[in-house]
Coordinates of C-alpha atoms and ligand atoms in Angstrom, one line a residue:
X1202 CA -14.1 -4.2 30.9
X1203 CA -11.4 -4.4 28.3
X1204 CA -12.6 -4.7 25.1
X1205 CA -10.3 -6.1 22.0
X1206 CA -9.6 -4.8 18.6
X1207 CA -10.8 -6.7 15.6
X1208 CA -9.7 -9.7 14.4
X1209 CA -7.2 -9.6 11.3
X1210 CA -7.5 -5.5 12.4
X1211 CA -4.0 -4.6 13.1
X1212 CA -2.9 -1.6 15.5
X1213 CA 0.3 -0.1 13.8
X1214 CA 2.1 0.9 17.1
X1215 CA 4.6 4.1 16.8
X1216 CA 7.3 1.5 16.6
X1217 CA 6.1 0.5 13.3
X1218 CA 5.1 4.1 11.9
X1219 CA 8.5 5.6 11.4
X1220 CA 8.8 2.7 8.8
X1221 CA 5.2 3.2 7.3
X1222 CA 6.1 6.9 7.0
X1223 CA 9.0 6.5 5.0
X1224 CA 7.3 4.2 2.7
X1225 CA 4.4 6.3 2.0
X1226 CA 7.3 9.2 1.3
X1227 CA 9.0 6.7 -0.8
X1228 CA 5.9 5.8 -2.5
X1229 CA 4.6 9.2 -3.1
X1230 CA 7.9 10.6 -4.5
X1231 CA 8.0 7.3 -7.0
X1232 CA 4.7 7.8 -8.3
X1233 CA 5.0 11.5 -8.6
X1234 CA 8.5 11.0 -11.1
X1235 CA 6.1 9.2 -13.0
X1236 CA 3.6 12.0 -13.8
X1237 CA 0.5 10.6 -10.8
X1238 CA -1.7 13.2 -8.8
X1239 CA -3.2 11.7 -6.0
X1240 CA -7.3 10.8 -5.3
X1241 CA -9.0 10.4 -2.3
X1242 CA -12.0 8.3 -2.7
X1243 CA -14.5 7.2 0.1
X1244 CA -13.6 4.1 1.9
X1245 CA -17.6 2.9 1.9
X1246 CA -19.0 2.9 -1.4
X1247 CA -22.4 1.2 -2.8
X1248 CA -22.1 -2.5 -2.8
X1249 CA -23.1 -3.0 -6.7
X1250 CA -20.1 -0.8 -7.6
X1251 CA -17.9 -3.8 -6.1
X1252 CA -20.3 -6.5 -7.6
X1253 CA -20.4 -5.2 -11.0
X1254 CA -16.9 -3.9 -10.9
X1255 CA -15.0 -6.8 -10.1
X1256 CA -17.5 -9.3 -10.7
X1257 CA -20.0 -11.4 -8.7
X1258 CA -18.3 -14.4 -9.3
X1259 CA -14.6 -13.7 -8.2
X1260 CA -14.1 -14.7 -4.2
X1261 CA -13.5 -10.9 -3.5
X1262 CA -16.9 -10.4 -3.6
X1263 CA -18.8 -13.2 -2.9
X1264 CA -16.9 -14.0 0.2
X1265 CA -14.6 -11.7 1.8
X1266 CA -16.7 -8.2 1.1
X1267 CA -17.6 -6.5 4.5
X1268 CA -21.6 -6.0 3.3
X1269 CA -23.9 -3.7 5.9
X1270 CA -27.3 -1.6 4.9
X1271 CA -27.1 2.0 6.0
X1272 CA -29.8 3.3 8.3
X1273 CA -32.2 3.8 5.3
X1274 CA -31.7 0.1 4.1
X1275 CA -29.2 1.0 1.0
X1276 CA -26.8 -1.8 0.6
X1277 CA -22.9 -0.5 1.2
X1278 CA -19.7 -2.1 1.3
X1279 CA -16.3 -1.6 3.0
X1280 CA -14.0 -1.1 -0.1
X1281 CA -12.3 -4.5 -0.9
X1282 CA -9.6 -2.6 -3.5
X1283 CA -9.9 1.2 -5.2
X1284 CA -9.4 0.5 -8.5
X1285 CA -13.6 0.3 -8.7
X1286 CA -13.6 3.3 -6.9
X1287 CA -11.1 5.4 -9.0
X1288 CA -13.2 4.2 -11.9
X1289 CA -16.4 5.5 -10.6
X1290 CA -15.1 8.6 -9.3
X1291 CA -13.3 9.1 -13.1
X1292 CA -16.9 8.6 -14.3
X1293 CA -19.2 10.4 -12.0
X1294 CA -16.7 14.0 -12.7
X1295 CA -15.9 13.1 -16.1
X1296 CA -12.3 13.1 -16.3
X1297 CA -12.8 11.7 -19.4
X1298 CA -14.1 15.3 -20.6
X1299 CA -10.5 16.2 -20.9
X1300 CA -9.7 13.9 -23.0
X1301 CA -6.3 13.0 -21.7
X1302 CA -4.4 10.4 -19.7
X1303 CA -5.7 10.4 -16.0
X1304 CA -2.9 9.3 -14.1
X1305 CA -4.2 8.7 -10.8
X1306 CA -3.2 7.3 -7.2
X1307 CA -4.2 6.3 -3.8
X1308 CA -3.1 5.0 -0.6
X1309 CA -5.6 3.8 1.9
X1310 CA -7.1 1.1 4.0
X1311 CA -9.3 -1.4 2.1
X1312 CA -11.2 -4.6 4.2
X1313 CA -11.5 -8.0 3.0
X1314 CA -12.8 -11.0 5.1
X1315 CA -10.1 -13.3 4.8
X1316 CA -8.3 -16.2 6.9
X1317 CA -5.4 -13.8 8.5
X1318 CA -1.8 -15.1 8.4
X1319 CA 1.3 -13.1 7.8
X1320 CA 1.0 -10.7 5.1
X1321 CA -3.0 -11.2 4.9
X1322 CA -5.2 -9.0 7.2
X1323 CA -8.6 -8.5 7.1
X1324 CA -8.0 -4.7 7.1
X1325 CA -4.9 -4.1 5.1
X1326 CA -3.5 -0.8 3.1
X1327 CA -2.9 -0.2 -0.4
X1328 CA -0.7 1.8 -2.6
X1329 CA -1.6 1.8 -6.1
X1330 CA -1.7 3.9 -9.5
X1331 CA -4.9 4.3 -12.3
X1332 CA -3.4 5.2 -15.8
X1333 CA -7.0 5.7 -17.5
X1334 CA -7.4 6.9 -21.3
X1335 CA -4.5 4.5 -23.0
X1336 CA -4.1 1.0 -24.4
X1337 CA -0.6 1.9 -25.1
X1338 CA 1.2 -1.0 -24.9
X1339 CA 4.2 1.0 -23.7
X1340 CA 1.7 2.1 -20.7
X1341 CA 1.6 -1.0 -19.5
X1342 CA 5.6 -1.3 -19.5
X1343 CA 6.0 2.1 -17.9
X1344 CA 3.6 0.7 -14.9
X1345 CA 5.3 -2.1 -14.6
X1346 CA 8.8 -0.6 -14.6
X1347 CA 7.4 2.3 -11.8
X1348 CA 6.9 -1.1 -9.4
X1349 CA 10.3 -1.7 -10.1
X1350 CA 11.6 1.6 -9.0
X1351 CA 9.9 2.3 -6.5
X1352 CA 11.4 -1.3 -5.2
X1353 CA 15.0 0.1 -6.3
X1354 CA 14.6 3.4 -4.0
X1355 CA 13.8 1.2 -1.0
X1356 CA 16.7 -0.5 -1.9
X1357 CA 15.5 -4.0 -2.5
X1358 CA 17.1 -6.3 -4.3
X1359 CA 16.5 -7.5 -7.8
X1360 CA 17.2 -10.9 -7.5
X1361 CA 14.5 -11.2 -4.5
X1362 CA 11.8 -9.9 -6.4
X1363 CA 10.3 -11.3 -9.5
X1364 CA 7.9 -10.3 -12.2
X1365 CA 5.0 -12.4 -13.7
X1366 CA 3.4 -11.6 -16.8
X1367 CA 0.6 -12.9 -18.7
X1368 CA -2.2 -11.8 -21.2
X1369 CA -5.7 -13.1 -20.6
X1370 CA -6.9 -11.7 -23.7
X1371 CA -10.0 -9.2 -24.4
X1372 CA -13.6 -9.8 -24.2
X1373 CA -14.0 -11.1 -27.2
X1374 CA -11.2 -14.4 -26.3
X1375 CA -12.7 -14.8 -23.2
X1376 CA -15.5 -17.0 -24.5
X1377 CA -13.6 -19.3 -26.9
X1378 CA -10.7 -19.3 -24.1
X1379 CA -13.7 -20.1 -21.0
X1380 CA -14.6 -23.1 -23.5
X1381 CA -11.1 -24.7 -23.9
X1382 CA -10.9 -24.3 -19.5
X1383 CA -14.4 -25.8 -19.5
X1384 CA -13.7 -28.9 -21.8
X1385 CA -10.1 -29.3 -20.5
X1386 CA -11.7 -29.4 -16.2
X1387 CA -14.3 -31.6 -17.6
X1388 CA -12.5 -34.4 -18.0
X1389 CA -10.5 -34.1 -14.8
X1390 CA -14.1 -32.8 -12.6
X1391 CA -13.1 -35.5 -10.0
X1392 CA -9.8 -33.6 -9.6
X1393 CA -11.3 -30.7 -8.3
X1394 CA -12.2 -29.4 -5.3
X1395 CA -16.3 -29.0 -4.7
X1396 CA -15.7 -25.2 -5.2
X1397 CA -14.0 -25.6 -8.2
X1398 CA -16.8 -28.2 -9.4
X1399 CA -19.0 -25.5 -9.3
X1400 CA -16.8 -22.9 -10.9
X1401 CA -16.8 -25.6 -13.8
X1402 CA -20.3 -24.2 -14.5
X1403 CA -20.3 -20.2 -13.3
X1404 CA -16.4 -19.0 -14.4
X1405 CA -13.8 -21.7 -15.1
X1406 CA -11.0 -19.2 -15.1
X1407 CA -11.5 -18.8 -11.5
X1408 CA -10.2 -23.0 -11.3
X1409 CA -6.5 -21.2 -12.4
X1410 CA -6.3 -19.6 -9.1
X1411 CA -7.6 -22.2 -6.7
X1412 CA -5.3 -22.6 -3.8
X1413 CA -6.6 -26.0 -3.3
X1414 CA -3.3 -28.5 -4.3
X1415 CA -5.1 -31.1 -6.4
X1416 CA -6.2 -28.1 -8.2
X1417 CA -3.1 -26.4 -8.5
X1418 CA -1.9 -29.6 -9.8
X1419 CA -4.7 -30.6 -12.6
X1420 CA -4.4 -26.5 -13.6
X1421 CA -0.9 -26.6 -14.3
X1422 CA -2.2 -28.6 -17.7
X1423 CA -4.5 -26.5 -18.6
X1424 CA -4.6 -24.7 -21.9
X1425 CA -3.1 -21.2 -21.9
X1426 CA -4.9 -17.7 -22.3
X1427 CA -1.6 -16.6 -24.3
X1428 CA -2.7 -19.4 -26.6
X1429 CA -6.4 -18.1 -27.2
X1430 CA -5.3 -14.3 -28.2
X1431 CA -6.7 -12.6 -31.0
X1432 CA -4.4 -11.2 -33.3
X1433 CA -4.4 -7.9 -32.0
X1434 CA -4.0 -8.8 -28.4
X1435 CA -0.8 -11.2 -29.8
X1436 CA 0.4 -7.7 -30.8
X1437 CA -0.3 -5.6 -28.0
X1438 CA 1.1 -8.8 -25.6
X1439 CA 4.4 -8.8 -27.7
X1440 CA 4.8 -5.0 -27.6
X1441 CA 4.3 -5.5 -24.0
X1442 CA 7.0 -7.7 -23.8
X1443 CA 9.3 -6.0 -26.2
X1444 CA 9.0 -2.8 -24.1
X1445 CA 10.0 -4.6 -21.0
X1446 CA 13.3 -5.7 -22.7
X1447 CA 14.0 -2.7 -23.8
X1448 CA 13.3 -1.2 -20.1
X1449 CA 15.8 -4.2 -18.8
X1450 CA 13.3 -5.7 -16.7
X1451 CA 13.5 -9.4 -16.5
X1452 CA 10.0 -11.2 -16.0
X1453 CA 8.9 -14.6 -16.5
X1454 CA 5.7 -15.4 -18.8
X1455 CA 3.1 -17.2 -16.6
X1456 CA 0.4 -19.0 -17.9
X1457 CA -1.2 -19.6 -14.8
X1458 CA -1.8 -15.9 -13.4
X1459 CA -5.2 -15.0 -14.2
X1460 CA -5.9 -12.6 -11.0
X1461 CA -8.4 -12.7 -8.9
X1462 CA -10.9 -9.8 -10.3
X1463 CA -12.8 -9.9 -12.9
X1464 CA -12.2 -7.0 -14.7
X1465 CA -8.9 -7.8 -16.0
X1466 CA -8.6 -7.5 -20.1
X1467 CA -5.3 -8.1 -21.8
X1468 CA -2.0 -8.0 -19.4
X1469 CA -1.8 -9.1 -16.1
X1470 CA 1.3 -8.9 -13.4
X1471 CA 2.1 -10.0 -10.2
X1472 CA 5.8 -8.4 -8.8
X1473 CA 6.3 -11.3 -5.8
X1474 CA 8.9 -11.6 -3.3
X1475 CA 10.8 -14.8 -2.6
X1476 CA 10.9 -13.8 1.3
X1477 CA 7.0 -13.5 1.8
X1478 CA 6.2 -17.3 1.4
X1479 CA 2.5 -18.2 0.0
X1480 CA 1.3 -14.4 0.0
X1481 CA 4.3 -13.6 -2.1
X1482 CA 2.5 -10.8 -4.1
X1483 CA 4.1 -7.4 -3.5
X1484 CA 2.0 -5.9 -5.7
X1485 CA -0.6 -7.2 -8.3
X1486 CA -2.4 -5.5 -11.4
X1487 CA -2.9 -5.3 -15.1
X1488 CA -5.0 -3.9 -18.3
X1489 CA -8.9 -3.4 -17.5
X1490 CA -10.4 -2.2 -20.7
X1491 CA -13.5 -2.6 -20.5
X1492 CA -14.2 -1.1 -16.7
X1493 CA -15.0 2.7 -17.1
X1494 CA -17.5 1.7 -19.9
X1495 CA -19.3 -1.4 -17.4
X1496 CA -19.5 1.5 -15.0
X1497 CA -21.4 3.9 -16.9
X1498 CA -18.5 5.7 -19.1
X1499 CA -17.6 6.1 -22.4
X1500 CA -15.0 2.8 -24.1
X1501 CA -11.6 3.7 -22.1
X1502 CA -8.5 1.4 -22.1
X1503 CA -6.6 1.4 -18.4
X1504 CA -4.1 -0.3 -16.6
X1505 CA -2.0 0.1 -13.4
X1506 CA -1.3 -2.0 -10.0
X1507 CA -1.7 -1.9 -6.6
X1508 CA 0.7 -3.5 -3.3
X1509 CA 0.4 -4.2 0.2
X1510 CA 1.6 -1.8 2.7
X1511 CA 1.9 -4.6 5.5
X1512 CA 3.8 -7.0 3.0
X1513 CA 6.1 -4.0 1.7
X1514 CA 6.7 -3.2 4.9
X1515 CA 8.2 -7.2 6.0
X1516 CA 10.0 -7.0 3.0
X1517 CA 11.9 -4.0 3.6
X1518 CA 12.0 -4.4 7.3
X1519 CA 13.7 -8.2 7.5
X1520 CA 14.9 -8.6 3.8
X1521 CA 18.1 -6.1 2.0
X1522 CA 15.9 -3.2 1.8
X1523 CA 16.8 0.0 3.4
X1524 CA 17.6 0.1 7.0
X1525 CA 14.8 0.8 9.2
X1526 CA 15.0 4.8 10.2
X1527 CA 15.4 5.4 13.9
X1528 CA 12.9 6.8 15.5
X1529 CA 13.6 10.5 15.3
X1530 CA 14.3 12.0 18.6
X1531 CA 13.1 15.3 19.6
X1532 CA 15.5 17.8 19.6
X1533 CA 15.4 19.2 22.9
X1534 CA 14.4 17.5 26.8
X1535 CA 13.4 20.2 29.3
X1536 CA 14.7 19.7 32.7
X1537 CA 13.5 22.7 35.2
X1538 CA 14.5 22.3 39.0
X1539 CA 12.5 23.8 41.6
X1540 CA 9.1 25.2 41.5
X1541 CA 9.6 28.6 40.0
X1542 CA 11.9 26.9 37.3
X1543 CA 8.6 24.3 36.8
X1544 CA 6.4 27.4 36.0
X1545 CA 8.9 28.8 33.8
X1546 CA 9.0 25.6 31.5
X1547 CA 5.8 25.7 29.7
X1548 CA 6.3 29.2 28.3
X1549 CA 9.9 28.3 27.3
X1550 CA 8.5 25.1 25.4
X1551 CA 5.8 27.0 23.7
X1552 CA 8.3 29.7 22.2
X1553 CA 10.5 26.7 21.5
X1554 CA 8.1 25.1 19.6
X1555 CA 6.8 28.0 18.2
X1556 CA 10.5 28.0 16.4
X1557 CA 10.6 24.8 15.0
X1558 CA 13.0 23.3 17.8
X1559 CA 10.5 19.6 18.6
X1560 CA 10.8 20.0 23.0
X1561 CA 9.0 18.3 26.0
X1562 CA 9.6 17.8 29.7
X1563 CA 8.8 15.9 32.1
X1564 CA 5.5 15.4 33.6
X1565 CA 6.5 12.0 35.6
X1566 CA 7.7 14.1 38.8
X1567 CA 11.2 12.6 38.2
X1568 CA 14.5 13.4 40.3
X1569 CA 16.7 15.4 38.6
X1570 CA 19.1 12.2 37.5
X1571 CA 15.8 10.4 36.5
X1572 CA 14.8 13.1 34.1
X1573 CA 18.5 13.5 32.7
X1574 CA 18.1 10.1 31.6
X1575 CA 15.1 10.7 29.5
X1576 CA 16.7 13.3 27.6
X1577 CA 20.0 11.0 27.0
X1578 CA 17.1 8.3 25.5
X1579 CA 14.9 11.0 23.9
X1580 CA 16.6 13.9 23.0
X1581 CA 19.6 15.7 21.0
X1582 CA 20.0 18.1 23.9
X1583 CA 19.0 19.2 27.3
X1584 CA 18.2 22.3 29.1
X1585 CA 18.3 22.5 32.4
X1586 CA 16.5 25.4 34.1
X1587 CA 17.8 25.9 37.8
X1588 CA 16.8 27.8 40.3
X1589 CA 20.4 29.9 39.9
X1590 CA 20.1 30.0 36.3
X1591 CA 16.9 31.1 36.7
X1592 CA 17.7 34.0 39.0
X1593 CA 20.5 35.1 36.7
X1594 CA 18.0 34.7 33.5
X1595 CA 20.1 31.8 32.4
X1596 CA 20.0 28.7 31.1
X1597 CA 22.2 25.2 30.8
X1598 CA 22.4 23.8 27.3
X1599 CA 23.6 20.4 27.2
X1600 CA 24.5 18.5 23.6
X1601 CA 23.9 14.7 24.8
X1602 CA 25.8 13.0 22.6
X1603 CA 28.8 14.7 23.4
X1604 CA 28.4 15.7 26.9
X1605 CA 29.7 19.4 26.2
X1606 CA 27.5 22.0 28.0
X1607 CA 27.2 26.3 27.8
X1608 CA 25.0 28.6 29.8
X1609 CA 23.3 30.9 27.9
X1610 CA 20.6 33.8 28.4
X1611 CA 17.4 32.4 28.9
X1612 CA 15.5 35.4 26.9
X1613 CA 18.1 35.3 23.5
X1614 CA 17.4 31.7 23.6
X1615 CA 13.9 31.8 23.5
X1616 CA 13.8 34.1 20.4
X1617 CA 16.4 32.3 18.4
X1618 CA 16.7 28.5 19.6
X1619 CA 18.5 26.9 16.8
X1620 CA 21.4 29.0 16.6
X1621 CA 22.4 28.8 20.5
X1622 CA 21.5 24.9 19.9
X1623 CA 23.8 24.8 17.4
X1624 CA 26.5 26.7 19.3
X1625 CA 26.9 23.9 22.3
X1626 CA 27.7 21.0 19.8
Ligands
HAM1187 P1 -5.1 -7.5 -5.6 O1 -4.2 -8.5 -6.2 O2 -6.4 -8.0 -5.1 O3 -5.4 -6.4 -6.7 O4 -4.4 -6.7 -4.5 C1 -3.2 -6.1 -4.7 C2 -2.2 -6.3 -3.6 O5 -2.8 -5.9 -2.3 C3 -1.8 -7.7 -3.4 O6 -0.7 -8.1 -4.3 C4 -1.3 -7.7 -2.0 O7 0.1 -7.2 -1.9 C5 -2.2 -6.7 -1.3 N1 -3.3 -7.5 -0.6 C6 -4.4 -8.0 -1.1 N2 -5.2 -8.6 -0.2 C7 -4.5 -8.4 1.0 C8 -4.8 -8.8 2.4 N3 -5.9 -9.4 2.7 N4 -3.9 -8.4 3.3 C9 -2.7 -7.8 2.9 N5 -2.4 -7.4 1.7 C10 -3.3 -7.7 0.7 C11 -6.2 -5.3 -6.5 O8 -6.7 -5.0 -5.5 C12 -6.4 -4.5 -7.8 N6 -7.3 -3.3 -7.5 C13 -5.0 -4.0 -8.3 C14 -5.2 -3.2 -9.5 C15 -5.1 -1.8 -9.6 N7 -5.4 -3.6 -10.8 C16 -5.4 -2.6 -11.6 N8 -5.3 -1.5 -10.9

């Protein structure tokens, strides 16, 4: 019986992997430049943390959050995003103790029930950074510009990509700013969407991000959160803004982007890609100032981001961005002939391998023209291991991409590989 993989559960076939690998190179290299040690956190964590964290309300968790109770009837949940996570893990070792900057990142799977389309799985992978300890406004810039570079060193292009910025304010705008939303829906309730109807009561901010059209439509009149700031998130928005300048990186002010979590205090990005269509969103994040405290810590200003593997990887795969690496192919395809040069061949590829040099043969039973055309499609170079050769303690090196061949011994060649290898060229 054949049983079927999830849906919105993607295999990433080893097609695809020489691509992923280079990005999680790329990705790792970026945010190391910019002073980030990576975490591992656990990809099942207790609901609450996920409820609490990014709030009841937002559709994260009320619908897409993978929910089960563990044998002894605890409530746990496949993690949705990390940034929760990092925050309880900061928390429960108190990083804090140290009283510096924790500059953290991850890169892992997370699981969200969602409708699956192109760039939108139900079990996706993020990349993201946790800059914990700082409400520097020039943090947020330097967060912002490491999204940039890292798009730079996969060589996208600016003028595909842009930058959204906003400012939703701090707890203490958020209730004066929820009032103006709730007033302004109000009067256009029969606008909205049931869902939003509701949200009209519950979280208004949540109408801002409503897919729905008529929603879209009534929201684009709404008033703006960069309208409700108090004066010291003015400031810290403005420095925000004056730090990007300075950087050179061009972004467009959007009153409309309120993301989707609750958590958010302050700024909020979005880096989106014009070749993505409706999940444009390379890569989302912003400010969360008031997380590590909601989760048990001391007051802690933080900010950073996190992207989607999958969409990174359509974007640099169909759009300007670097071409896709060949598959590497082993360095060396082992052709024995004859049954004595068949049980010489698994000692030779051992010692082979043993040195570094990346060797198979073949296992298929193929004729002798059959096997030589695996090599030519897998491998740098062949060796073929005759009966003859054999007898004399030889061996044939062939370079396959120029056709030149040399016999050498079969025992010097075993103890230093490379440097025969390197003499057939
Ligand atoms: P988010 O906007 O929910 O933010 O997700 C960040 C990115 O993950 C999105 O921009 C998108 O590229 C990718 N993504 C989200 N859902 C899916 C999906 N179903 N399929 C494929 N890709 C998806 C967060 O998760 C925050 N934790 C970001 C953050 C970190 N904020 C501060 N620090």
């Amino acid at each position: 019986m054949r049983v079927e993989g999830v849906r919105g559960m993607r295999d990433i076939l080893p097609e695809e992997t020489p691509l992923w690998q280079r990005l999680e190179g790329e990705i790792r290299r970026t945010f190391s430049l910019y002073g980030y040690r990576e975490i591992r956190v656990p990809i099942v964590e207790r609901a609450e943390l996920f409820s609490r964290g990014v709030g009841e309300e937002t559709e994260v968790v009320e619908k897409q959050m993978y929910v089960f109770p563990d044998r002894k009837g605890l409530t746990l949940a496949l993690r949705p995003e990390a940034t929760a996570s990092v925050v309880r893990a900061y928390v429960e070792h108190g990083l804090y103790a140290k009283g510096d900057l924790a500059k953290l990142y991850y890169l892992g799977a997370m699981f969200r029930y969602e409708k699956p389309q192109l760039g939108r799985q139900r079990q996706f992978h993020q990349y993201g950074v946790e800059a914990i300890g700082s409400g520097d406004p020039a943090l947020d810039a330097e967060v912002m510009d490491l999204a940039w570079a890292l798009m730079e060193r996969l060589n996208l292009r600016r003028e595909g990509l842009f930058l959204r910025v906003n400012s939703i304010g701090c707890r203490e705008d958020r209730p004066p700013y929820r009032e103006a939303l709730r007033s302004y829906f109000s009067a256009h309730e029969g606008e909205l969407c049931p869902e939003c109807r509701r949200r009209l009561g519950t979280n208004p901010l949540r109408i801002l991000d409503c897919k729905e059209e008529g929603c879209r439509a009534v929201a684009r009149g709404a008033p703006r959160s960069v309208d409700h700031l108090c004066p010291d998130c003015h400031a810290h928005f403005a420095a925000v803004r004056g730090h990007l300048q300075e950087l050179g990186l061009a972004h467009e002010l959007d009153p409309s982007l309120v993301r989707g979590l609750d958590y958010y205090t302050r700024t909020v990005f979005e880096l989106c890609s014009r070749d993505l269509g409706a999940q444009d969103a390379l890569l989302g994040g912003g400010r969360y100032d008031g997380l590590v405290e909601l989760l048990g810590g001391p007051p802690t200003p933080a900010v950073g981001f996190a992207g989607g593997m999958e969409r990174l990887a359509i974007v640099v795969s169909s759009h300007g961005g670097a071409p896709l690496a060949p598959e590497a192919p082993i360095d060396l395809f082992l052709v024995p002939i004859g049954d004595e040069a068949r049980r010489e061949a698994p000692k030779l590829l051992a010692a082979l391998r043993r040195r570094g040099i990346s060797a198979d043969t073949d296992y298929m039973g193929r004729s002798l023209r059959k096997a030589m055309g695996v090599a030519g499609r897998s491998a740098r170079w062949a060796a073929i291991l005759g009966g003859d050769e054999l007898a004399r303690g030889e061996i044939k090196l062939k370079d396959l991409a120029s056709g030149s061949e040399r016999t050498v011994s079969l025992s010097q060649f075993g103890t230093d590989p490379a440097a025969f290898l390197a003499g057939v060229a």
